[in-house]
Coordinates of C-alpha atoms in Angstrom, one line a residue:
M70 CA 111.3 13.2 100.6
T71 CA 111.0 15.1 103.9
T72 CA 110.9 18.9 103.8
P73 CA 113.4 20.4 106.2
S74 CA 111.6 22.1 109.1
L75 CA 111.0 25.7 108.9
V76 CA 109.7 26.2 112.4
T77 CA 113.0 26.3 114.3
P78 CA 114.1 29.6 115.5
D79 CA 116.9 29.9 112.7
G80 CA 114.8 28.1 110.1
L81 CA 117.3 25.3 109.7
E82 CA 117.4 21.7 110.6
G83 CA 121.0 20.4 110.9
R84 CA 122.5 19.1 107.8
S85 CA 119.5 20.2 105.6
A86 CA 120.5 23.9 106.0
G87 CA 121.0 24.5 102.3
R88 CA 117.7 23.0 101.3
A89 CA 115.9 24.7 104.2
D90 CA 117.2 28.0 102.8
R91 CA 115.8 27.2 99.4
V92 CA 112.6 26.2 100.8
A93 CA 112.4 29.5 102.9
V94 CA 112.9 31.6 99.7
M95 CA 110.2 29.6 97.8
L96 CA 107.7 30.1 100.8
A97 CA 108.5 33.8 101.0
G98 CA 108.0 34.2 97.3
H99 CA 104.6 32.5 97.5
A100 CA 103.6 34.4 100.5
V101 CA 104.5 37.8 98.9
A102 CA 102.5 36.6 95.8
V103 CA 99.5 36.1 98.1
G104 CA 100.1 39.6 99.7
V105 CA 100.2 41.3 96.4
A106 CA 96.9 39.5 95.2
A107 CA 95.3 40.8 98.5
D108 CA 96.3 44.3 97.6
L109 CA 94.8 44.0 94.2
L110 CA 91.6 42.2 95.2
L111 CA 90.7 43.1 98.9
R112 CA 92.2 46.6 99.5
D113 CA 89.4 48.8 98.3
G114 CA 86.6 48.1 100.6
P115 CA 84.2 45.1 101.0
S116 CA 85.0 42.5 98.5
T117 CA 83.0 39.3 97.4
V118 CA 84.3 38.0 94.0
G119 CA 87.6 39.6 94.9
A120 CA 87.7 37.7 98.2
A121 CA 86.8 34.4 96.5
L122 CA 89.6 34.9 93.8
W123 CA 92.1 35.8 96.5
V124 CA 91.3 32.6 98.5
L125 CA 91.6 30.6 95.3
N126 CA 94.9 32.2 94.7
A127 CA 96.1 31.5 98.3
A128 CA 94.9 27.8 98.0
L129 CA 96.6 27.2 94.7
L130 CA 99.9 28.9 95.8
G131 CA 99.8 26.9 99.1
A132 CA 99.2 23.6 97.2
A133 CA 101.9 24.5 94.7
L134 CA 104.4 25.1 97.5
V135 CA 103.6 21.7 99.0
V136 CA 104.2 20.0 95.7
R137 CA 107.4 22.0 95.1
T138 CA 108.8 20.9 98.4
D139 CA 108.3 17.2 97.5
R140 CA 105.4 16.8 100.0
T141 CA 102.1 15.0 99.3
L142 CA 98.9 17.0 99.3
P143 CA 96.4 14.7 101.1
P144 CA 92.9 14.4 99.5
A145 CA 91.4 15.5 102.7
A146 CA 93.4 18.7 102.7
T147 CA 92.5 19.3 99.1
A148 CA 88.8 18.9 100.0
W149 CA 89.0 21.5 102.7
L150 CA 90.9 23.9 100.4
A151 CA 88.0 23.5 98.0
V152 CA 85.5 24.2 100.8
A153 CA 87.3 27.5 101.6
V154 CA 87.1 28.5 98.0
L155 CA 83.5 27.5 97.6
V156 CA 82.3 29.1 100.8
A157 CA 84.3 32.3 100.1
G158 CA 82.4 32.4 96.8
G159 CA 79.1 32.1 98.6
A160 CA 79.6 35.8 99.8
A161 CA 79.2 36.8 96.1
W162 CA 76.0 34.8 95.8
R163 CA 73.8 35.8 98.9
D164 CA 73.9 39.3 100.3
A165 CA 72.6 38.3 103.8
E166 CA 74.9 39.7 106.5
I167 CA 74.7 36.7 108.8
L168 CA 75.6 34.3 105.9
Q169 CA 78.5 36.5 104.9
F170 CA 79.8 36.5 108.5
V171 CA 79.5 32.7 108.7
D172 CA 81.2 32.5 105.3
F173 CA 84.1 34.5 106.5
W174 CA 84.8 32.4 109.6
T175 CA 84.2 29.1 107.8
T176 CA 86.6 30.1 105.1
V177 CA 89.3 30.9 107.8
G178 CA 88.6 27.6 109.5
A179 CA 88.7 25.6 106.4
L180 CA 92.1 27.1 105.5
A181 CA 93.4 26.2 108.9
V182 CA 92.1 22.6 108.8
A183 CA 93.7 22.1 105.4
A184 CA 97.2 23.3 106.9
A185 CA 96.7 21.0 109.7
L186 CA 95.9 18.0 107.5
I187 CA 99.0 18.7 105.2
A188 CA 101.3 19.0 108.2
A189 CA 100.1 15.8 109.9
P190 CA 98.3 13.7 107.1
R191 CA 95.8 11.8 109.2
P192 CA 92.3 12.0 108.2
L193 CA 89.6 13.8 110.3
T194 CA 88.0 10.5 111.1
A195 CA 91.0 9.3 113.0
R196 CA 91.4 12.6 115.1
L197 CA 89.9 13.3 118.5
L198 CA 88.5 16.8 119.0
R199 CA 91.3 17.8 121.4
E200 CA 93.9 16.6 118.8
L201 CA 92.3 18.7 116.1
L202 CA 92.2 21.7 118.4
A203 CA 95.8 21.3 119.3
D204 CA 96.8 21.2 115.6
L205 CA 94.7 24.3 114.9
A206 CA 96.4 26.0 117.8
R207 CA 99.7 25.3 116.1
V208 CA 98.4 26.8 112.9
V209 CA 97.3 30.0 114.7
G210 CA 100.8 30.1 116.3
H211 CA 102.5 30.0 112.9
V212 CA 100.2 32.6 111.5
V213 CA 101.1 35.0 114.2
A214 CA 104.8 34.3 113.9
G215 CA 104.6 34.9 110.1
L216 CA 108.0 35.3 108.3
A217 CA 110.0 35.8 111.6
P218 CA 111.2 32.1 112.0
I219 CA 112.7 32.0 108.6
A220 CA 114.2 35.5 108.6
A221 CA 117.6 34.2 109.3
A222 CA 117.5 31.7 106.3
L223 CA 116.3 34.6 104.1
G224 CA 119.1 36.7 105.3
R225 CA 121.8 34.1 104.4
V226 CA 120.3 33.7 100.9
V227 CA 120.4 37.5 100.3
G228 CA 123.9 37.8 101.7
H229 CA 125.5 34.9 99.8
G230 CA 123.9 34.9 96.4
T231 CA 125.4 34.4 92.9
P232 CA 127.6 37.1 91.3
A233 CA 124.7 38.4 89.3
S234 CA 122.6 38.8 92.4
A235 CA 125.5 40.6 94.1
R236 CA 125.7 43.0 91.2
G237 CA 122.0 43.6 91.5
R238 CA 122.2 44.3 95.3
E239 CA 125.0 46.8 94.6
A240 CA 122.9 48.6 91.9
V241 CA 120.0 48.9 94.3
R242 CA 122.3 50.2 97.0
V243 CA 123.8 52.8 94.8
A244 CA 120.3 53.9 93.5
L245 CA 119.1 54.3 97.1
L246 CA 122.1 56.3 98.1
A247 CA 121.8 58.7 95.2
G248 CA 118.0 58.9 95.0
V249 CA 117.2 60.0 98.5
P250 CA 119.3 63.2 98.6
L251 CA 118.4 63.8 95.0
L252 CA 114.6 63.7 95.7
A253 CA 115.0 65.7 99.0
F254 CA 117.1 68.6 97.7
G255 CA 115.2 68.6 94.3
A256 CA 111.8 68.9 95.9
L257 CA 113.0 71.8 98.1
L258 CA 114.4 73.7 95.1
V259 CA 111.4 73.1 92.9
A260 CA 109.0 74.3 95.7
G261 CA 111.1 77.4 96.2
D262 CA 111.9 78.5 92.6
P263 CA 109.1 78.7 89.9
L264 CA 111.8 79.1 87.1
F265 CA 113.7 76.1 88.2
A266 CA 110.3 74.2 88.6
S267 CA 109.4 75.0 84.9
F268 CA 112.5 73.0 83.8
V269 CA 112.4 70.1 86.3
S270 CA 109.4 67.8 86.9
L271 CA 109.7 65.5 90.0
P272 CA 107.5 62.5 90.2
S273 CA 104.4 63.0 92.2
V274 CA 104.1 60.4 94.9
D275 CA 101.2 60.0 97.3
L276 CA 103.0 58.6 100.3
G277 CA 99.7 57.8 102.1
Q278 CA 98.8 55.4 99.2
V279 CA 102.3 53.9 99.1
V280 CA 102.1 53.2 102.8
S281 CA 98.6 51.8 102.4
H282 CA 99.7 49.4 99.7
L283 CA 102.7 48.2 101.6
L284 CA 100.7 47.7 104.7
V285 CA 98.2 45.5 102.9
V286 CA 100.8 43.5 101.1
G287 CA 102.9 43.2 104.3
V288 CA 100.1 42.1 106.5
F289 CA 98.7 39.5 104.2
S290 CA 102.2 38.2 103.2
W291 CA 103.0 37.8 106.8
M292 CA 99.8 35.8 107.6
A293 CA 100.2 33.8 104.4
A294 CA 103.8 32.9 105.3
G295 CA 102.6 31.6 108.6
W296 CA 99.8 29.6 107.1
M297 CA 102.1 28.0 104.6
R298 CA 104.9 27.3 107.4
A299 CA 102.1 25.6 109.4
A300 CA 101.4 23.3 106.4
L301 CA 105.1 22.5 106.0
D302 CA 105.6 21.9 109.8
D303 CA 106.6 18.2 110.0
A304 CA 108.1 18.5 113.5
P305 CA 107.0 15.6 115.7
R306 CA 103.7 16.4 117.7
P307 CA 104.0 16.3 121.4
T308 CA 101.9 13.7 123.2
L309 CA 98.8 15.3 124.5
M310 CA 98.7 15.2 128.3
S311 CA 95.9 13.2 129.7
S312 CA 93.2 15.1 131.6
P313 CA 94.5 16.4 135.0
I314 CA 91.0 15.4 136.4
A315 CA 90.1 11.7 136.6
L316 CA 86.4 11.5 137.0
R317 CA 85.0 8.6 139.1
S318 CA 81.5 7.3 139.1
R319 CA 80.3 9.6 141.9
D320 CA 82.0 12.6 140.1
V321 CA 80.0 11.9 136.9
L322 CA 76.9 11.5 139.1
A323 CA 77.6 15.0 140.5
V324 CA 78.3 16.7 137.4
L325 CA 75.8 15.3 135.0
G326 CA 73.2 14.6 137.8
A327 CA 73.1 18.3 138.6
V328 CA 72.4 19.3 135.0
T329 CA 69.8 16.5 134.7
L330 CA 68.0 17.9 137.7
V331 CA 68.0 21.4 136.1
F332 CA 66.7 20.1 132.8
G333 CA 64.0 18.2 134.7
A334 CA 62.9 21.1 136.6
Y335 CA 62.7 23.2 133.3
L336 CA 60.5 20.5 131.7
A337 CA 58.3 20.3 134.7
S338 CA 57.7 24.2 134.3
Q339 CA 56.9 23.7 130.6
L340 CA 54.4 21.0 131.5
G341 CA 52.6 23.5 133.8
W342 CA 52.4 26.0 130.9
L343 CA 51.2 23.4 128.5
V344 CA 48.4 22.1 130.7
G345 CA 47.4 25.4 132.4
G346 CA 47.7 27.5 129.3
E347 CA 47.9 31.3 129.3
R348 CA 46.0 31.6 132.7
F349 CA 48.9 29.6 134.4
L350 CA 51.5 31.8 132.7
R351 CA 50.0 35.0 133.8
E352 CA 49.6 33.8 137.4
R353 CA 53.2 32.7 137.5
T354 CA 55.0 35.4 135.4
G355 CA 52.6 38.1 134.6
L356 CA 53.4 37.6 130.9
T357 CA 50.9 37.1 128.1
A358 CA 51.4 34.1 125.7
A359 CA 52.7 36.6 123.0
E360 CA 55.3 38.2 125.4
Y361 CA 56.3 34.8 126.6
A362 CA 56.7 33.5 123.0
R363 CA 59.2 36.4 122.3
R364 CA 61.7 35.2 124.9
G365 CA 64.0 32.4 125.6
F366 CA 64.8 31.0 122.1
F367 CA 68.4 32.3 121.9
E368 CA 69.1 31.1 125.5
M369 CA 67.9 27.6 124.4
I370 CA 70.5 27.7 121.6
A371 CA 73.1 28.6 124.1
V372 CA 72.1 25.7 126.4
T373 CA 72.3 23.3 123.5
M374 CA 75.7 24.5 122.4
L375 CA 77.0 24.1 126.0
V376 CA 75.9 20.5 126.2
V377 CA 78.2 19.4 123.5
P378 CA 81.5 20.4 125.2
L379 CA 80.1 19.3 128.6
L380 CA 79.6 15.8 127.4
L381 CA 82.9 15.6 125.4
A382 CA 84.9 17.1 128.3
T383 CA 83.5 14.7 130.9
R384 CA 83.9 11.8 128.7
A385 CA 87.4 12.6 128.1
A386 CA 88.1 13.1 131.8
L387 CA 86.8 9.6 132.8
A388 CA 89.2 7.5 134.8
V389 CA 90.7 4.9 132.4
D390 CA 90.1 2.0 134.8
D391 CA 86.6 2.9 135.9
R392 CA 84.0 1.1 133.9
E393 CA 81.2 1.9 136.2
A394 CA 82.0 5.6 135.6
E395 CA 81.9 5.0 131.8
R396 CA 78.5 3.2 132.1
R397 CA 77.0 5.9 134.4
H398 CA 78.3 8.6 132.0
T399 CA 76.6 6.9 129.1
R400 CA 73.3 6.5 130.9
L401 CA 73.2 10.0 132.3
S402 CA 74.3 11.6 128.9
L403 CA 71.5 9.7 127.1
A404 CA 69.1 11.0 129.6
L405 CA 70.3 14.5 129.2
L406 CA 70.1 14.3 125.4
A407 CA 66.5 12.9 125.8
M408 CA 65.4 15.8 128.0
L409 CA 67.2 18.3 125.8
A410 CA 65.2 17.0 122.8
L411 CA 62.0 17.8 124.7
M412 CA 63.3 21.2 125.6
L413 CA 64.1 21.7 121.9
V414 CA 60.4 20.7 120.9
S415 CA 59.2 23.3 123.6
A416 CA 61.4 25.9 122.2
V417 CA 60.3 25.2 118.7
A418 CA 56.5 25.3 119.9
R419 CA 57.1 28.8 121.4
L420 CA 58.8 29.9 118.1
A421 CA 55.8 28.7 116.1
L422 CA 53.6 30.7 118.5
Y423 CA 55.8 33.8 117.9
V424 CA 55.7 33.4 114.1
R425 CA 51.9 32.9 114.2
L426 CA 51.5 36.2 116.2
F427 CA 54.2 38.4 114.8
G428 CA 55.4 36.9 111.4
L429 CA 58.5 35.2 110.2
T430 CA 62.0 36.9 110.1
T431 CA 65.4 35.7 109.1
D432 CA 66.5 36.3 112.7
R433 CA 64.4 33.3 113.6
V434 CA 65.0 31.2 110.5
Y435 CA 68.7 31.1 110.7
P436 CA 68.9 30.0 114.4
V437 CA 66.3 27.3 113.8
V438 CA 68.5 25.9 111.1
F439 CA 71.5 26.1 113.5
L440 CA 69.5 24.5 116.2
A441 CA 68.5 21.6 114.0
W442 CA 72.1 21.1 112.9
L443 CA 73.1 21.1 116.7
A444 CA 70.3 18.5 117.3
G445 CA 72.0 16.4 114.5
V446 CA 75.4 16.8 116.2
L447 CA 74.0 15.7 119.5
A448 CA 72.5 12.6 117.9
W449 CA 75.8 12.0 116.2
L450 CA 77.6 12.3 119.6
A451 CA 75.2 9.7 120.9
V452 CA 76.0 7.1 118.3
T453 CA 79.7 7.8 118.3
V454 CA 81.2 9.2 121.5
L455 CA 78.8 7.6 123.9
R456 CA 79.3 4.2 122.2
G457 CA 83.0 4.2 122.4
R458 CA 83.8 5.5 118.9
A459 CA 84.8 9.0 119.5
R460 CA 87.1 9.6 116.5
P461 CA 84.5 9.8 113.7
F462 CA 82.6 12.4 115.7
V463 CA 84.7 15.5 114.6
A464 CA 84.6 14.8 110.9
G465 CA 80.8 14.1 110.9
A466 CA 80.0 17.3 112.9
M467 CA 82.2 19.4 110.6
W468 CA 81.1 18.1 107.2
S469 CA 77.5 18.3 108.3
G470 CA 78.1 21.9 109.2
V471 CA 79.6 22.6 105.8
A472 CA 76.6 21.0 104.1
V473 CA 74.1 23.0 106.1
L474 CA 75.9 26.1 105.1
L475 CA 76.0 25.3 101.5
A476 CA 72.3 24.5 101.6
L477 CA 71.6 27.9 103.0
H478 CA 73.3 29.5 100.0
V479 CA 71.2 27.4 97.6
V480 CA 67.8 28.1 99.3
P481 CA 66.7 31.7 99.0
V482 CA 65.8 32.1 102.7
D483 CA 65.0 35.8 102.4
A484 CA 62.6 35.4 99.5
L485 CA 60.9 32.5 101.4
V486 CA 60.5 34.8 104.5
A487 CA 59.0 37.6 102.4
R488 CA 56.5 35.3 100.5
W489 CA 55.5 33.6 103.7
N490 CA 54.7 37.0 105.4
V491 CA 52.8 38.2 102.3
D492 CA 50.7 35.1 102.1
R493 CA 50.1 35.2 106.0
A494 CA 48.7 38.7 105.7
A495 CA 46.6 37.9 102.8
R496 CA 45.0 34.8 104.5
D497 CA 43.7 37.0 107.4
T498 CA 43.7 40.7 106.6
A499 CA 41.3 41.3 109.5
A500 CA 43.7 40.3 112.2
L501 CA 47.2 40.5 110.8
S502 CA 49.2 43.4 109.1
L503 CA 52.1 43.1 106.7
D504 CA 55.2 44.9 108.0
V505 CA 56.6 46.3 104.8
R506 CA 59.4 48.0 106.5
H507 CA 60.8 44.5 107.5
L508 CA 60.3 43.3 103.8
A509 CA 62.5 46.3 102.7
E510 CA 65.4 45.2 105.0
L511 CA 65.5 41.7 103.5
G512 CA 68.1 40.6 100.9
G513 CA 68.0 41.3 97.3
V514 CA 66.4 37.9 96.4
A515 CA 63.2 39.3 98.4
A516 CA 63.2 42.7 96.8
E517 CA 60.6 41.7 94.2
S518 CA 58.1 40.8 97.0
A519 CA 59.0 43.9 99.0
V520 CA 58.4 46.1 96.0
A521 CA 55.0 44.5 95.3
A522 CA 53.9 44.9 98.9
V523 CA 55.0 48.6 98.9
L524 CA 53.1 49.4 95.8
A525 CA 50.0 47.4 96.8
P526 CA 47.0 49.3 98.2
P527 CA 46.6 49.3 102.0
P528 CA 44.7 46.4 103.6
A529 CA 41.2 47.1 104.6
A530 CA 42.0 46.5 108.4
T531 CA 45.0 48.8 108.5
R532 CA 44.9 52.4 109.4
A533 CA 45.6 54.5 106.2
A534 CA 48.0 56.8 108.1
D535 CA 50.0 54.0 109.7
F536 CA 50.3 52.1 106.3
T537 CA 51.2 55.3 104.5
R538 CA 54.0 56.1 106.9
A539 CA 55.4 52.5 106.8
R540 CA 55.1 52.3 103.0
C541 CA 57.1 55.7 102.8
E542 CA 59.9 54.5 105.1
A543 CA 60.0 51.2 103.2
A544 CA 60.3 53.1 99.9
H545 CA 63.1 55.2 101.3
R546 CA 64.9 52.0 102.3
L547 CA 64.4 50.3 99.0
L548 CA 65.8 53.4 97.2
A549 CA 68.8 53.7 99.5
R550 CA 69.8 50.1 99.0
W551 CA 68.8 49.3 95.3
G552 CA 67.6 52.6 93.7
T553 CA 69.2 55.6 92.1
R554 CA 71.8 56.0 94.8
S555 CA 73.1 52.5 94.1
T556 CA 73.1 52.8 90.3
E557 CA 76.7 54.0 90.0
E558 CA 79.1 51.4 88.5
R559 CA 80.2 49.0 91.2
D560 CA 83.6 47.5 91.3
W561 CA 83.5 44.0 89.9
R562 CA 85.3 42.8 93.0
S563 CA 82.2 43.6 95.3
W564 CA 79.6 42.0 92.7
N565 CA 76.8 40.1 94.3
A566 CA 74.1 38.2 92.7
G567 CA 71.5 39.1 95.5
A568 CA 72.2 42.8 95.2
L569 CA 71.9 42.6 91.5
Q570 CA 68.4 41.1 91.9
G571 CA 67.5 43.8 94.3
R572 CA 68.6 46.5 91.9
A573 CA 66.6 45.0 89.1
A574 CA 63.5 44.7 91.1
V575 CA 63.5 48.3 92.3
R576 CA 64.6 49.9 89.0
A577 CA 61.6 48.2 87.3
H578 CA 59.3 50.3 89.4
L579 CA 61.5 53.3 90.2
P580 CA 59.1 56.1 89.4
E581 CA 56.4 54.6 91.5
I582 CA 58.6 54.0 94.4
T583 CA 60.2 57.4 94.2
R584 CA 56.6 59.1 94.4
L585 CA 56.0 57.2 97.6
A586 CA 59.3 58.2 99.2
V587 CA 58.2 61.8 100.2
P588 CA 60.8 63.8 102.2
K589 CA 59.1 63.3 105.5
C590 CA 57.2 60.2 106.2
A591 CA 54.1 61.3 108.4

């Protein structure tokens, strides 16, 4: 059975007005339930377990609404709802800020994809990227519109209910008419006469708290209503317009050929550095190898990210009847991808030099993982889009991204970074020093290594004064994050497994760390 559309201005669809009104009421009820859950689980500061439970609640209520309106919940949509819940729960497992940031936006994206798949039940493997983007744009539009498109339907239901509901509305009306003046005059008299106040006790209401609760419930109910309407939007999709630009063979040569020349020039410069070494580098730039290794890695990530939309956009804009343009695009794209692979090898080599000289940080690990995923996406693009099979590309890229993100939650990256740096310093104490301040900034899974490094005696090659100051600052940081100032009972909604490990590691050596954290680190 087809659900009456809820996206028209008045929330109706011709003869299905009565059913559309009932669906509107169900949708509003489910949305308000999501809003109330947000007030209970998300309102009081950062939330981890609370956020995961809220996403689970929203997913279950959304799925229930789909079933109650006689629609089918596609398996692909169910899978993306599960991804949203699982990734939201990841924030309660790891305390790395960058992971929690990615978790948030992945959860939002998964919920949007699920809504798009419910509304137009075609698998991702059958969608082009621009088709998926158009569907996601519709979801965003519905979320912004919220309850507004079904306001008329809700008004009709409120205005034409059963006799019992009419009596209830009348009772609420009378209560409001009597209650407002009663509270206003009563409050003034109680404030002005202590004797009267001794006989009368008015309820104490914190208006700020009331407004705060209503605001949270209202905002999240509004967004949830839009998300649910997007899932129930079965209106026909407009045919996507073809590209206004039709690229011919020489156009492809101009666009991709120019980029190929730039990449070739870059690789030639890297060859000079590879053959000429640091002397060549100093002559050309004035930089040492260490200074050169610090730069350019994030710019390389940006270049890699831009290649994907460039190849997809130019492929989509090819003239339909120009086979020569298609062949030239494939050849130039493959050449670009080959050169980009060499550029990535160069970037990783520079990163390895940086790590050897300065140590490993999570700021380098996560971008390397992201770069590896991008390289996989480019390889997937080569075997799908460039071979005339564009539709599987989107699903492969998205699911591989989810797999990489989940793997980062399984692998204790911060602990591995800490152990690598400790082992590195132990291997060559004469040349390398351990940055204990950096260890103290890592996540809770690395706290045990950080505590051991802070309590260890200074390395022989390190100046005692420098190490004492660094150890003092690291001790202060450990105490601020995991020590006595973090021992108060935390709300269960913000529980985090990584933070729990950090507190356990610091509390096991609390007296020793406290002795090192002198008031002024000198």
